[in-house]
Amino acid sequence: MKSTKDVFSFFFSLAKKSRKTKIFFVLSFLPVFIAFVVKFSQIFQLSRDIEGIYIFNNMIIAFYLQFLILILALFYGSSVTSEELEGKTLTYLTTRPVSKSAIIVGKYLAYTVLIIFIVTLGVVFSFLVLNLNDLLDVSLYKILFRDVAVLALGLMCYTAFFTFVGTILKRSIMFGLIFSFGWENVIQYFPGSTQKFTIVHYLKSLLPSVSRGRFSFLLFRLEPSSTGTSVFMLFLIAAVFIVLACVLFTYKEYILKD
Amino acid sequence: MTAVIQTQNLSKWYGNVLGLSDVTLEIEPGITGILGPNGAGKSTFLKLITGQIKSNIGSVAIIGQPIWNNFPQFSNIGFCPEQDSFYEEMTGWQFLTSLLRLYHLPTAEITEKADKALDIVELTEDKHRSVRSYSRGMRQRLKVAQSIAHDPEIIILDEPLNGLDPLGRRKIIRLIKEYKGEGRTIVVSSHVLPEIEAMTNQIILIHQGKIFAQGDIHYIRDLIETHPHIISIKCSDPRQLAQKFIQNDFVLKVNFDLKKGTLLVETTNRDKFFGLLPSLFVENQIEVEEITSPDDNLQAVFDYLIGK
């Protein structure tokens, strides 16, 4: 536990300063910029008055859930192992009195917490800008809280999956892109039980109100699982992939090229 | 003395390529030099004894314990890898303190140990600069610092003098010798014979993945001395010089390298050869530009030893 905490603080402070984090931080603020544009056009009556929460819901589905959290989880999750191999820094970690599992879990937690923070910040700012006129409406904050929680669960789950992928595959980014924008985006619309083989199915099952949005047709085939099942499945998937990543990282031999 | 590092029939292949073959040895406290040309298997050996890679056959034991996946062992081991890689976003100070934190030490002790290590490798003034901005020599010294910062009993250094200037080399050599005086076990690899010679008498010669010779460095030196040496001389009148050399029985051959404009002399006795050289230059008024020994490298020494 102490080792995991030490690895966590090592990589959390390192990742905070990385160029990658700065780029993704800017990317996660893209919806905030869009929110500002929408709000200004509403203020100056350049567009028709659409409810802020309506735009926010669509933003969560179209940008955050189906794009940003996948990209963030892919680039951070797969780098848990791959950046140590490519940067040839793995030796510095594996010659310390910390278990290889602690390295994986510590790095995974550091990156997950960091990307949850990045996403939350963008979501909260977008929400505040889009709902500037209704900031005293408490019911809206429940939606905000729920959306942030779903995105955090999504990040936890996808990052665990990509951490595992990064421990087995050298070219994990290519596989990750195919998985994210191929498998996850296609299989979720299959009828019956097939859609339950995607992570996004359980995430969307936690977002009932989303059908009110313009992109509700995207959920046409969604046969949602119950909230309890969805949350359980998301935790289970994350735990299984992290355990698999730890086992693989412990017993696999990584040869750094000279 | 009890062996600190023991290997038994240690062998490693990278696919079809042999990395190390059937290495059985015992390393005792003190400095042991691992000497071999590039690609001989030195780094493979060091990676095996630090548990970076798994052996295909054989075993490694550090203080009687296996090393692969035995992470508590690393409290007592310091390893300086060959590759020039770092967490580039960090400063030298952050790099050291972050790694020291992995030893579960209190913050005050981490600070103290990091300061001490940086002071030893003379990086105190530059400790708050980004590693990215460090020169090659500073990076090398930082790598050494991370291997000694936690005060280990066993220090394993893979080509620690690479990229260091002569002064830096002398300091690291002196440091290694100091650690020997404290009863620690130090394993140092190099492909440069004089570097190892400056640190220790105990060497292990490694070539093509096999232990070629092991023991006192003087034994290796004697082996080398019995074989002819090639000396290259760039001067104003190589033909005249060749004529003078060939009259001596300790000169076996003379050749001209027309491209480089040098004279290559093969001799069985380096001492006599170098004793004669200044008088020949003076008597014949030959201006000398450069004298080098092209075979004064480890590959050539090994070629001699294996009779190529």
Coordinates of C-alpha atoms in Angstrom, one line a residue, chain A residues 2-11 13-14 17-20 22 83-84 86-100 103 107 247 249-258, chain B residues 12-14 43 47-48 50-55 68-69 71-75 77 79 81-91 94-95 98-105 132 143 146-147 150:
Chain A
K2 CA 2.8 2.4 0.9
S3 CA 4.6 1.5 -2.3
T4 CA 1.5 2.2 -4.4
K5 CA 1.2 5.6 -2.6
D6 CA 4.8 6.4 -3.3
V7 CA 4.5 5.4 -7.0
F8 CA 1.3 7.4 -7.2
S9 CA 2.8 10.6 -5.9
F10 CA 5.9 10.1 -8.1
F11 CA 3.8 9.9 -11.3
S13 CA 3.5 15.1 -9.9
L14 CA 5.4 14.0 -13.1
K17 CA 4.0 18.8 -15.7
S18 CA 4.1 16.8 -18.9
R19 CA 3.5 18.3 -22.3
K20 CA 0.8 15.6 -22.9
K22 CA -1.0 20.5 -21.2
E83 CA 6.4 5.2 -21.9
E84 CA 8.8 3.4 -19.5
E86 CA 10.1 3.7 -25.0
G87 CA 11.8 6.2 -22.7
K88 CA 14.0 3.3 -21.3
T89 CA 13.2 4.5 -17.8
L90 CA 11.7 1.2 -16.6
T91 CA 15.1 0.2 -15.0
Y92 CA 14.8 3.1 -12.5
L93 CA 11.5 1.6 -11.2
T94 CA 12.3 -2.1 -11.3
T95 CA 15.5 -1.7 -9.4
R96 CA 13.7 -0.2 -6.3
P97 CA 12.1 -2.1 -3.4
V98 CA 8.6 -1.8 -4.8
S99 CA 6.6 -4.6 -6.4
K100 CA 5.8 -4.5 -10.1
I103 CA 4.2 0.3 -10.1
K107 CA 0.8 4.8 -12.1
V247 CA 0.1 -10.2 -13.3
F249 CA 3.8 -6.9 -15.9
T250 CA 5.2 -9.0 -13.0
Y251 CA 6.0 -12.1 -15.1
K252 CA 6.6 -10.7 -18.5
E253 CA 10.2 -9.8 -19.4
Y254 CA 10.7 -6.4 -21.0
I255 CA 13.9 -6.0 -22.9
L256 CA 14.9 -2.4 -23.4
K257 CA 16.7 -1.9 -26.7
D258 CA 20.2 -0.6 -26.4
Chain B
K12 CA 20.5 -15.9 -22.1
W13 CA 19.3 -15.8 -25.7
Y14 CA 17.5 -13.0 -27.5
S43 CA 25.1 -5.4 -20.2
K47 CA 20.7 -6.9 -16.4
L48 CA 20.6 -10.6 -15.3
T50 CA 19.9 -7.0 -11.3
G51 CA 16.8 -8.9 -12.3
Q52 CA 16.0 -6.8 -15.3
I53 CA 15.7 -9.8 -17.5
K54 CA 15.2 -13.5 -16.9
S55 CA 17.8 -16.2 -17.7
W68 CA 14.1 -12.0 -10.4
N69 CA 10.9 -10.5 -8.9
F71 CA 12.0 -6.6 -5.0
P72 CA 12.9 -6.3 -1.3
Q73 CA 16.5 -7.2 -2.4
F74 CA 16.7 -3.8 -4.1
S75 CA 17.0 -2.0 -0.7
I77 CA 21.4 -2.7 -4.5
F79 CA 22.2 0.1 -10.3
P81 CA 22.1 1.6 -16.3
E82 CA 24.1 2.2 -19.5
Q83 CA 21.3 3.9 -21.4
D84 CA 21.1 7.7 -21.2
S85 CA 17.4 8.0 -20.3
F86 CA 15.6 10.1 -17.7
Y87 CA 12.3 11.5 -16.8
E88 CA 13.2 14.6 -18.8
E89 CA 10.6 17.0 -17.2
M90 CA 12.1 16.6 -13.8
T91 CA 15.0 18.5 -12.3
Q94 CA 13.2 15.9 -8.2
F95 CA 14.6 12.9 -10.0
S98 CA 11.3 10.8 -6.3
L99 CA 13.4 7.7 -6.7
L100 CA 14.4 7.9 -3.0
R101 CA 10.7 8.1 -2.0
L102 CA 10.4 4.5 -3.4
Y103 CA 12.6 3.3 -0.5
H104 CA 9.8 4.4 1.9
L105 CA 12.1 6.8 3.8
R132 CA 16.8 18.0 -20.2
K143 CA 22.7 8.4 -13.1
Q146 CA 20.7 7.7 -8.2
S147 CA 22.6 4.4 -7.8
H150 CA 20.2 5.1 -0.9

